[in-house]
Structure formats: structure tokens, C-alpha cells
Coordinates of C-alpha atoms and ligand atoms in Angstrom, one line a residue:
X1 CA -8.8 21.5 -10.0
X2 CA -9.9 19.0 -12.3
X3 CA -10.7 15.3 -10.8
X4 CA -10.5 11.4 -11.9
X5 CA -13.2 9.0 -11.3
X6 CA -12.2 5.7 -10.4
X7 CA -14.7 2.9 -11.4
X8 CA -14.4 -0.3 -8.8
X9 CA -16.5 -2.3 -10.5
X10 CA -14.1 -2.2 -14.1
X11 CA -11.2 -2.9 -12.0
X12 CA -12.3 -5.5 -10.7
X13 CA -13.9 -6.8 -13.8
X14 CA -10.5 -6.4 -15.4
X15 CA -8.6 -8.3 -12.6
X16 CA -11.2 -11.6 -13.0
X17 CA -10.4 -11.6 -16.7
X18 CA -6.9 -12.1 -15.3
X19 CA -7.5 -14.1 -12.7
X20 CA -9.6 -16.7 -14.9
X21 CA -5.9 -17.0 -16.8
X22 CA -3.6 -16.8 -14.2
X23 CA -6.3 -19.4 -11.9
X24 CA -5.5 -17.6 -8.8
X25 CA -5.5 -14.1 -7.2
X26 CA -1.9 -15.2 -5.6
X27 CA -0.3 -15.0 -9.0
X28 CA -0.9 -11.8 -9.8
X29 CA 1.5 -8.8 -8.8
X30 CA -0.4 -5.7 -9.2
X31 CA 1.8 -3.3 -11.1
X32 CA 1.0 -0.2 -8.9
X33 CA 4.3 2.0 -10.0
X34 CA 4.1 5.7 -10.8
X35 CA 1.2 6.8 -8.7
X36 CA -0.7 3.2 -10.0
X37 CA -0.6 4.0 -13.6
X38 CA -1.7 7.9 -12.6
X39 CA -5.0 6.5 -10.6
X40 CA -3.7 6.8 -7.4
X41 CA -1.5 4.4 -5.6
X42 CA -2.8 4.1 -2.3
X43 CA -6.6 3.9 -3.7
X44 CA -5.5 1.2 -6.2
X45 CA -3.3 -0.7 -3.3
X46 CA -6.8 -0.7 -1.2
X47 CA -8.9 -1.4 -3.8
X48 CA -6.4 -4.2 -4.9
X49 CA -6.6 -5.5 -1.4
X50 CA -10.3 -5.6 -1.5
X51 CA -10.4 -7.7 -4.5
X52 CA -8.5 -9.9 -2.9
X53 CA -4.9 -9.3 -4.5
X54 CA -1.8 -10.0 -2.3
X55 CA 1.1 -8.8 -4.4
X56 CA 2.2 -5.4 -6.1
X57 CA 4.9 -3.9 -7.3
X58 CA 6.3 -0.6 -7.6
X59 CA 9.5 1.7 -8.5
X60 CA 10.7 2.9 -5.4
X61 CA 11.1 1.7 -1.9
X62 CA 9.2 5.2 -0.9
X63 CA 6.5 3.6 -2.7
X64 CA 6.2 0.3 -1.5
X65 CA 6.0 1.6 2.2
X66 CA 3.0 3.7 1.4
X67 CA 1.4 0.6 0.4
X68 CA 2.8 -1.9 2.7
X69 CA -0.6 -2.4 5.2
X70 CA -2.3 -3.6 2.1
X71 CA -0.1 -6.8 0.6
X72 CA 2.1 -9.6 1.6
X73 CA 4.8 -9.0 -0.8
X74 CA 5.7 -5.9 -2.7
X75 CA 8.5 -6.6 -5.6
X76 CA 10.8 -3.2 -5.8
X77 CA 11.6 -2.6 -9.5
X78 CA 14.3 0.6 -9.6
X79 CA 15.9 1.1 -6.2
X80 CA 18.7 -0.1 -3.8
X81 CA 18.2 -3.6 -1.4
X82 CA 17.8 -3.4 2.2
X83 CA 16.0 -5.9 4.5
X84 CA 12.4 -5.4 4.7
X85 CA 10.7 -8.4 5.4
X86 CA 7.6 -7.5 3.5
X87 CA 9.7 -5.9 0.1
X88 CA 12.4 -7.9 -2.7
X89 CA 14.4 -5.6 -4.6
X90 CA 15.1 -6.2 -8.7
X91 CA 18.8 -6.6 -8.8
X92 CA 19.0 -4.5 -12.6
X93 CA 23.2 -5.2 -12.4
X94 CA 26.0 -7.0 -10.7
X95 CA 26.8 -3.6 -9.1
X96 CA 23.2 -3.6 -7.5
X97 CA 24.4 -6.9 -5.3
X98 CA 27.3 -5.1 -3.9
X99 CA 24.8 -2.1 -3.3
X100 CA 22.6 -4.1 -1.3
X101 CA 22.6 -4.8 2.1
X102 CA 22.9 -8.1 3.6
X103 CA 20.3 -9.8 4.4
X104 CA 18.0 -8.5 2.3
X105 CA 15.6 -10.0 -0.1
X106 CA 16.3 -9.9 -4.2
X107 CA 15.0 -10.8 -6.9
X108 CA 17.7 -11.1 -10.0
X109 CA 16.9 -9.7 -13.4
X110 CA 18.2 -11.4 -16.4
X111 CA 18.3 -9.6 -19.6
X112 CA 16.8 -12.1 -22.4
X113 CA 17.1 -9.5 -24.8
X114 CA 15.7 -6.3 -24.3
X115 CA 18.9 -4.8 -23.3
X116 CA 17.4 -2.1 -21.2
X117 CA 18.1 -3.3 -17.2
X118 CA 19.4 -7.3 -15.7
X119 CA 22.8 -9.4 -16.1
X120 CA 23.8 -11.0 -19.1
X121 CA 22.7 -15.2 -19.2
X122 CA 26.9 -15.3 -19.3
X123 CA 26.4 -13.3 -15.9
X124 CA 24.3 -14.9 -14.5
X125 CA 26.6 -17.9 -12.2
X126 CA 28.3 -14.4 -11.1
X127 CA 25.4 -12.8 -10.3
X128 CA 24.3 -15.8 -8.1
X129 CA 27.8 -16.3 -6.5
X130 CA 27.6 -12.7 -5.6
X131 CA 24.4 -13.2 -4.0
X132 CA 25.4 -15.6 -1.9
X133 CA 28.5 -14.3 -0.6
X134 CA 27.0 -10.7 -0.1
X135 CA 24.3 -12.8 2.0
X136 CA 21.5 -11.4 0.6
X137 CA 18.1 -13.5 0.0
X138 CA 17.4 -14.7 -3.4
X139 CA 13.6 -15.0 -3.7
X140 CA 13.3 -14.8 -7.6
X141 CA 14.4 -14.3 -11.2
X142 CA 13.1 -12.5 -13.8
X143 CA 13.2 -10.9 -16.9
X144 CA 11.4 -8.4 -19.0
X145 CA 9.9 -8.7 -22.8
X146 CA 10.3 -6.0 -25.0
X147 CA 7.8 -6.8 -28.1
X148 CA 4.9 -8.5 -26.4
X149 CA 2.9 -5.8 -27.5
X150 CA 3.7 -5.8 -31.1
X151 CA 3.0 -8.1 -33.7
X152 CA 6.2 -10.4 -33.8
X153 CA 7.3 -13.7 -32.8
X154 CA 9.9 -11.6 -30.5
X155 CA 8.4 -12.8 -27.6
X156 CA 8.6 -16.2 -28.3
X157 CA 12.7 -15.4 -28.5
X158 CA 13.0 -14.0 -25.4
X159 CA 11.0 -16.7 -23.8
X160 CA 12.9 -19.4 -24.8
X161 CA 16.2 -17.4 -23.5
X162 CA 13.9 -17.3 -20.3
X163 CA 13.8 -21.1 -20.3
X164 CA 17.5 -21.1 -20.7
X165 CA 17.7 -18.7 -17.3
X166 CA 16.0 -21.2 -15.6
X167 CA 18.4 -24.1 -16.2
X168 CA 21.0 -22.5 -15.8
X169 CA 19.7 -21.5 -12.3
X170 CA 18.5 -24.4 -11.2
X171 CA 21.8 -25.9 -12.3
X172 CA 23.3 -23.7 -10.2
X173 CA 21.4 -25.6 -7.4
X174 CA 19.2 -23.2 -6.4
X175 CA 15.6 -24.0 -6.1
X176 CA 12.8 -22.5 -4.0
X177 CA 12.2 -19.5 -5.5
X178 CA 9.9 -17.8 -8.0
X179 CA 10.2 -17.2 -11.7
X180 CA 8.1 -14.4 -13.9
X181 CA 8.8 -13.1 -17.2
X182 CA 4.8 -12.1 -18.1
X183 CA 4.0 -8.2 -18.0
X184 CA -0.1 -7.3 -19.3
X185 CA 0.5 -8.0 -23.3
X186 CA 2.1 -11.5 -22.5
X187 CA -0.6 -12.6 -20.2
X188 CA -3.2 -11.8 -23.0
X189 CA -1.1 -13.6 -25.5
X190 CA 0.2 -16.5 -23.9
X191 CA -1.4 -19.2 -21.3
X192 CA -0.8 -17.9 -17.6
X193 CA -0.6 -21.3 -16.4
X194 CA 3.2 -22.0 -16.5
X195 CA 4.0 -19.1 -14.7
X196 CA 4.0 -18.4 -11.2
X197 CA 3.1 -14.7 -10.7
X198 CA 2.2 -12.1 -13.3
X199 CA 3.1 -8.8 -13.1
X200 CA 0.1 -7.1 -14.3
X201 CA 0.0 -3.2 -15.0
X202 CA -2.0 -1.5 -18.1
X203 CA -4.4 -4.6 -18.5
X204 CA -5.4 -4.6 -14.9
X205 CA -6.1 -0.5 -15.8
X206 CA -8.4 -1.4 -18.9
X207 CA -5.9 -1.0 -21.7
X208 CA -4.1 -3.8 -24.4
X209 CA -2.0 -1.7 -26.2
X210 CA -2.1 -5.1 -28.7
X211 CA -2.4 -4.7 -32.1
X212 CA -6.4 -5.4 -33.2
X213 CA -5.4 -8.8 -34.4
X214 CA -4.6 -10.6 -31.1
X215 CA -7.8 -11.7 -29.5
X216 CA -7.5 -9.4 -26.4
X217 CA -10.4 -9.5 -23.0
X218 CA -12.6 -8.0 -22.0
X219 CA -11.2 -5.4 -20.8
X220 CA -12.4 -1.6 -19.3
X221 CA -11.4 1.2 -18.4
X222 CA -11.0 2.2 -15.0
X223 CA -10.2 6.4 -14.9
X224 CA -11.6 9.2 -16.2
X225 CA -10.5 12.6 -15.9
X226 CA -13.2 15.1 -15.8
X227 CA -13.1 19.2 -15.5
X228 CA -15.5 21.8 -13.5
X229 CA -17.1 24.9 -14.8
X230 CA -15.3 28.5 -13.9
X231 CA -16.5 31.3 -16.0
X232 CA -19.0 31.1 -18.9
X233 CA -19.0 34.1 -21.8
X234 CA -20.5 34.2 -25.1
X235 CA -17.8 35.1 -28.5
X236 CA -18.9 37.1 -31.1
X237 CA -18.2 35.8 -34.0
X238 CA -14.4 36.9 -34.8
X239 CA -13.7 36.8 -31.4
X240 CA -10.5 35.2 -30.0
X241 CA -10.2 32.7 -27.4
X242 CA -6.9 32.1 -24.7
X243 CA -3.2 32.9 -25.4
X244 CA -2.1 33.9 -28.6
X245 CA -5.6 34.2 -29.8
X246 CA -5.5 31.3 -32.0
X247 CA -9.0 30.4 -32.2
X248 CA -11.4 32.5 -33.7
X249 CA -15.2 31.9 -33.0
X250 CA -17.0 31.0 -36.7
X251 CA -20.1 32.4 -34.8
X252 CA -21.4 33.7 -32.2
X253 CA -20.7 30.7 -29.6
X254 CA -21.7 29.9 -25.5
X255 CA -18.0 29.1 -24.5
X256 CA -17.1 27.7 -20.8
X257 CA -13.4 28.0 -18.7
X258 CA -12.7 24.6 -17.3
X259 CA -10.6 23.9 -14.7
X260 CA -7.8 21.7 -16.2
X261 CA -4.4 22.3 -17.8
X262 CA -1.2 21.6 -18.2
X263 CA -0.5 21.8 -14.9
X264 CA -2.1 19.5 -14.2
X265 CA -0.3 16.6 -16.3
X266 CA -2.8 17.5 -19.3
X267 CA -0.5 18.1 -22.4
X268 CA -0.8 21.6 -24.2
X269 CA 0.4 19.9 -26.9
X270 CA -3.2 18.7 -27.4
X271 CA -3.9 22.6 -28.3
X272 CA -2.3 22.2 -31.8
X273 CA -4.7 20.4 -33.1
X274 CA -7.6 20.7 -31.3
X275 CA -7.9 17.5 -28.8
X276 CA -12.1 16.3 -28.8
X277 CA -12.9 15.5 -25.7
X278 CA -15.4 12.1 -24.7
X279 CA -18.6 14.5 -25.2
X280 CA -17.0 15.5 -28.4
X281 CA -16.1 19.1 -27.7
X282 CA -13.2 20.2 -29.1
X283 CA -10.7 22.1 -27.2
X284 CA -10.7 25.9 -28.0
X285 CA -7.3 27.4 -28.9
X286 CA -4.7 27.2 -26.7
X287 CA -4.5 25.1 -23.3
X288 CA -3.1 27.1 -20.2
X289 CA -1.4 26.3 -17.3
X290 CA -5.2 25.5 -15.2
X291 CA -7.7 26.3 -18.0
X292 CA -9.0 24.9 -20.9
X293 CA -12.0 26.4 -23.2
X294 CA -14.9 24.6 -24.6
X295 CA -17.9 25.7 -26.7
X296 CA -20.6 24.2 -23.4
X297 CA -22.0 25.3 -19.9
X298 CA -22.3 22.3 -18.9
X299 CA -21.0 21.9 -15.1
X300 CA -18.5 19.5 -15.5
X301 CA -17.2 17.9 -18.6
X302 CA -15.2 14.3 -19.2
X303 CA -12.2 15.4 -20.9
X304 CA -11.5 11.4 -21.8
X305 CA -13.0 7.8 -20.6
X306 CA -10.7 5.8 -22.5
X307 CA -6.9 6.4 -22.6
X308 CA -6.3 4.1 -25.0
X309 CA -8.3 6.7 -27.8
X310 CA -7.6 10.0 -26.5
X311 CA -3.9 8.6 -26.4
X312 CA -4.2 8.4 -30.1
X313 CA -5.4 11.7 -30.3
X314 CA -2.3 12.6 -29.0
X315 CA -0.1 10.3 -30.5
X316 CA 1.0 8.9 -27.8
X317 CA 0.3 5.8 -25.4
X318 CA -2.4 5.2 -22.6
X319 CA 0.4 4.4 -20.1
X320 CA 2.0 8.2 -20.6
X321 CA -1.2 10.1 -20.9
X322 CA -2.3 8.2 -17.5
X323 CA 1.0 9.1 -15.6
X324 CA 1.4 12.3 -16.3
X325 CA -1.6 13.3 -14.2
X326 CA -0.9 15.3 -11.6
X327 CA -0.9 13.5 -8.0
X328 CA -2.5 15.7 -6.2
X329 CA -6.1 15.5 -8.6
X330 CA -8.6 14.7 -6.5
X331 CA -9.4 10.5 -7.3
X332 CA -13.0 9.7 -6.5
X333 CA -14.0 5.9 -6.5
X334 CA -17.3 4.8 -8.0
Ligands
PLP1 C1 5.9 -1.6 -15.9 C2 6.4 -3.0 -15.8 C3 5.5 -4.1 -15.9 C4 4.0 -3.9 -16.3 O1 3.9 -3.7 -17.6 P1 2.4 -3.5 -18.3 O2 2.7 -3.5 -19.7 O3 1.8 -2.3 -17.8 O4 1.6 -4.7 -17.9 C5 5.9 -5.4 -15.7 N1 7.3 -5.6 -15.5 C6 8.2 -4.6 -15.4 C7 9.6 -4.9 -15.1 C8 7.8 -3.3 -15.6 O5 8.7 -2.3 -15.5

């Protein structure tokens, strides 16, 4: 199988970039759903830890008790409430708060416009009445942006209906609790200061998905996925390579088998046209289910150091190229 290096040291280089914003390692919730971004979630809760990181948050509750040893408090973003006294649950509609049970910690999502999960502002005095007759804990309230990556003043909308959330909770007369609205594109693009915990996923990986004109960090990127040697032949020229046959050799060629494919979370549709990988090799016809062929005999080839370009490549994102590798790839920390 094919296997992901993990580089410490640009982790943690990316998380003091953040930290010099936020001014403290408390305010940042390490975004650590869907296997960490695809590098791993226990190795990135550890490594997290190390650095010095106290919060994280994940998808599932399944999640969060894999990771629980390594962090104070672990934010639940897509799953039902019950009383843990290390994990809050995102309340994503009224009908989570009846879901929940009592006694257990919540955080309430409040849609400021990206219609996607949270109550309505006009819910929101419901929402919290609920909450306090279903007994349940209200630690925070939050919302989500949907264009902070994208060159618009969108943001600056939603965070001014975030500013309205807040009075009208603490109107409510509640106080005591925590407010965040900042995911990785709004911590590079607005001060950190005002808010009081970050919830920091792609940037803490390397990526800003910003477009060039933002002034971005400093930021590098932690995984790369690498494949081993199987079988090496030489094509004659005319010769075809993999299913279907699609590539033809222009000449006689050294080709290697390498042990990655699309089972392994590496899309075949970078077969159609031909994906180069990071030692500019392109892929040779057709990618199969474990294999991939490339004109080298080298012993083991990167395949991509930088999601953020090979992502283009595929015309897609870092974040999806990243998740859909497969768990069980060996993750080996530099
Ligand atoms: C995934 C997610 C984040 C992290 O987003 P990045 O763009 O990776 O920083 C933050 N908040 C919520 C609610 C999310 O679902």
C-alpha cells in the first residue's frame, strides 16, 4: 500500500502562525474531523497535544472518544447530545434540543446566512428556552461563514448578523459562555483577537484556499502521499500500458507499477488526463484499483507534496483530495 508522511515540524510551524493571531494556544480548536483532514486523527490529536493545543473538534461522537486522552474539550459538530463531561454537541436545529439528553453540554448554531445547518436569529429565544427547559448545558454559540474563502465582502455580512446573535443572547440573559464564528479563511482575513476560540482546520494542514490577493501566512504543508515500487518492465515503443490500453509508449520506455490506486482514496479520474506527480512523472494510462504506472524505477515516488496544486490538477479542492485517503494508509511522522 501506498503511505503518507506527516511533517511535525510544518504543523507546528503552521499552528504558531496561528497562534501569533489568535495570542494563545487555548483559542484554538483543532479541526480534527474526517480522519484529521485524511492525516490521521489520532496522530494529529497527539501531535496537537504536543504542541500544546487543548481543543479539537470533530464530526462524530465516535470520533471525539478516540481522541479524548489528548484534549480538554472536544466540540461535536454532526451528532446527537449526551453528557460527556469532556465533549459539547453543535445543536444544527430545534429538533436537535429535544434529541439531546439532559444534562448534556451544547453549543447552539445560528445560521447568519449560509443556510446549510443552525436556527434562524428569529429562533433563536426558542432555541434557548428549549435549552433550558430540556436541562441541557449551554456552553456556546456559533455560527458558520460561507464565503470567507472567496473574494467578497460576504463575510463581513454574516459577521455583523453574528454580532446581532450575540445581543440577542446576551439579552436573553445568558452570559458565561463562549462565542466563535472564525473557520481557517476568516482567521487569515480578519484579526483573531475578538474572538475567543478559532476553529482551525485546512490552515492548521498548510492550505488557504484564499484567492492570491489576500495576504495569506506562511503556511506548509503537512502530508504527502508517496507510492512503492512492485514490478518494473520495459515498453516497446507501441506498446500499451493498464486497462483499456490507453496509453501507448512513444518509445521504448523503463516503466514501474506503484502501489497506489483508487482504492486507496486516489481518484482514477486523474487517469483522463494524465495527473504529474511532484517528481513530474505523469501518470501512464489508466489508474487501477491498487496500481498506478510511471515511466521510473525509482523505489518510491511522491505522488503529491502540496494538495493545494495537485488539487488543481484535479479540479478539485485540497480539503477533498486529503479526505478521500484511505484510513488505513500507513501515516509516518517526520
Ligand atoms: C470544517 C469546519 C471548520 C473548519 O474549516 P476550515 O476551512 O478547514 O478551517 C470550521 N467550522 C465548521 C463548522 C466546520 O464544519
Amino acid at each position: 500500500m501506498a503511505f503518507i508522511k506527516i511533517n511535525k515540524e510544518n504543523f507546528f510551524h503552521n499552528l504558531s502562525q496561528f497562534t501569533k493571531k489568535t495570542g494563545s494556544k487555548e483559542a484554538i480548536g483543532i479541526v480534527l474531523k474526517d480522519n484529521a483532514y485524511g492525516h490521521g486523527l489520532e496522530l494529529m490529536a497527539q501531535l496537537s497535544q504536543e504542541f500544546g493545543l487543548t481543543q479539537a473538534v470533530v464530526r462524530t461522537y465516535q470520533e471525539a472518544k478516540r481522541i479524548k486522552p489528548y484534549f480538554q474539550k472536544i466540540l461535536i459538530l454532526g451528532d446527537y447530545a449526551v453528557q460527556d463531561e469532556a465533549c459539547s454537541f453543535a445543536l444544527n436545529s430545534l429538533e436537535d434540543i429535544d434529541k439531546a439528553e439532559q444534562g448534556s453540554m451544547v453549543e447552539l448554531k445560528v445560521d447568519t446566512g449560509m443556510h446549510r445547518n443552525g436556527v434562524a436569529l428569529e429562533q433563536i429565544r426558542e432555541a434557548l428556552e428549549r435549552i433550558e427547559h430540556r436541562e441541557l448545558i449551554l456552553v456556546g454559540v456559533m455560527t458558520h461563514n460561507r464565503s470567507a474563502d472567496e473574494l467578497s465582502s460576504e463575510l463581513f455580512w454574516q459577521q455583523k448578523n453574528f454580532e446581532e446573535v450575540k445581543k440577542i443572547v446576551k439579552n436573553f440573559g445568558i452570559s458565561n459562555i463562549y462565542f466563535h464564528s472564525f473557520n481557517s479563511a476568516t482567521a487569515l482575513r480578519l484579526p483573531c483577537n475578538k474572538e475567543e476560540t478559532i476553529r482551525l482546520g485546512i490552515g492548521a494542514y498548510g492550505y488557504s484556499e484564499l484567492p492570491n490577493i489576500y495576504e495569506t501566512l506562511d503556511l506548509k504543508p503537512v502530508l504527502s502521499l508517496w507510492a512503492k515500487k512492485i514490478a518494473t518492465r520495459t515498453l516497446k515503443k507501441g506498446q500499451r500500458v493498464g486497462y483499456g490500453g490507453t496509453y501507448v509508449a512513444p518509445k521504448e520506455m523503463l516503466i514501474s507499477t506503484y502501489d497506489l490506486g483508487y482504492g486507496d482514496g486516489w481518484m482514477r479520474s486523474s487517469s483522463l488526463e494524465a495527473f504529474v506527480t511532484a517528481e513530474n512523472l505523469p501518470i501512464l494510462g489508466r489508474v487501477s484499483m491498487d496500481y498506478v504506472s510511471l515511466e521510473s524505477s525509482q523505489d518510491e515516488v511522491c505522488i503529491f507534496d502540496n494538495a493545494l496544486k495537485a488539487g488543481k490538477q484535479l479540479n478539485t479542492i485540497s480539503y477533498e483530495l486529503m479526505t478521500q485517503l484511505h484510513k488505513d494508509i500507513e501515516r509516518i511522522v517526520l
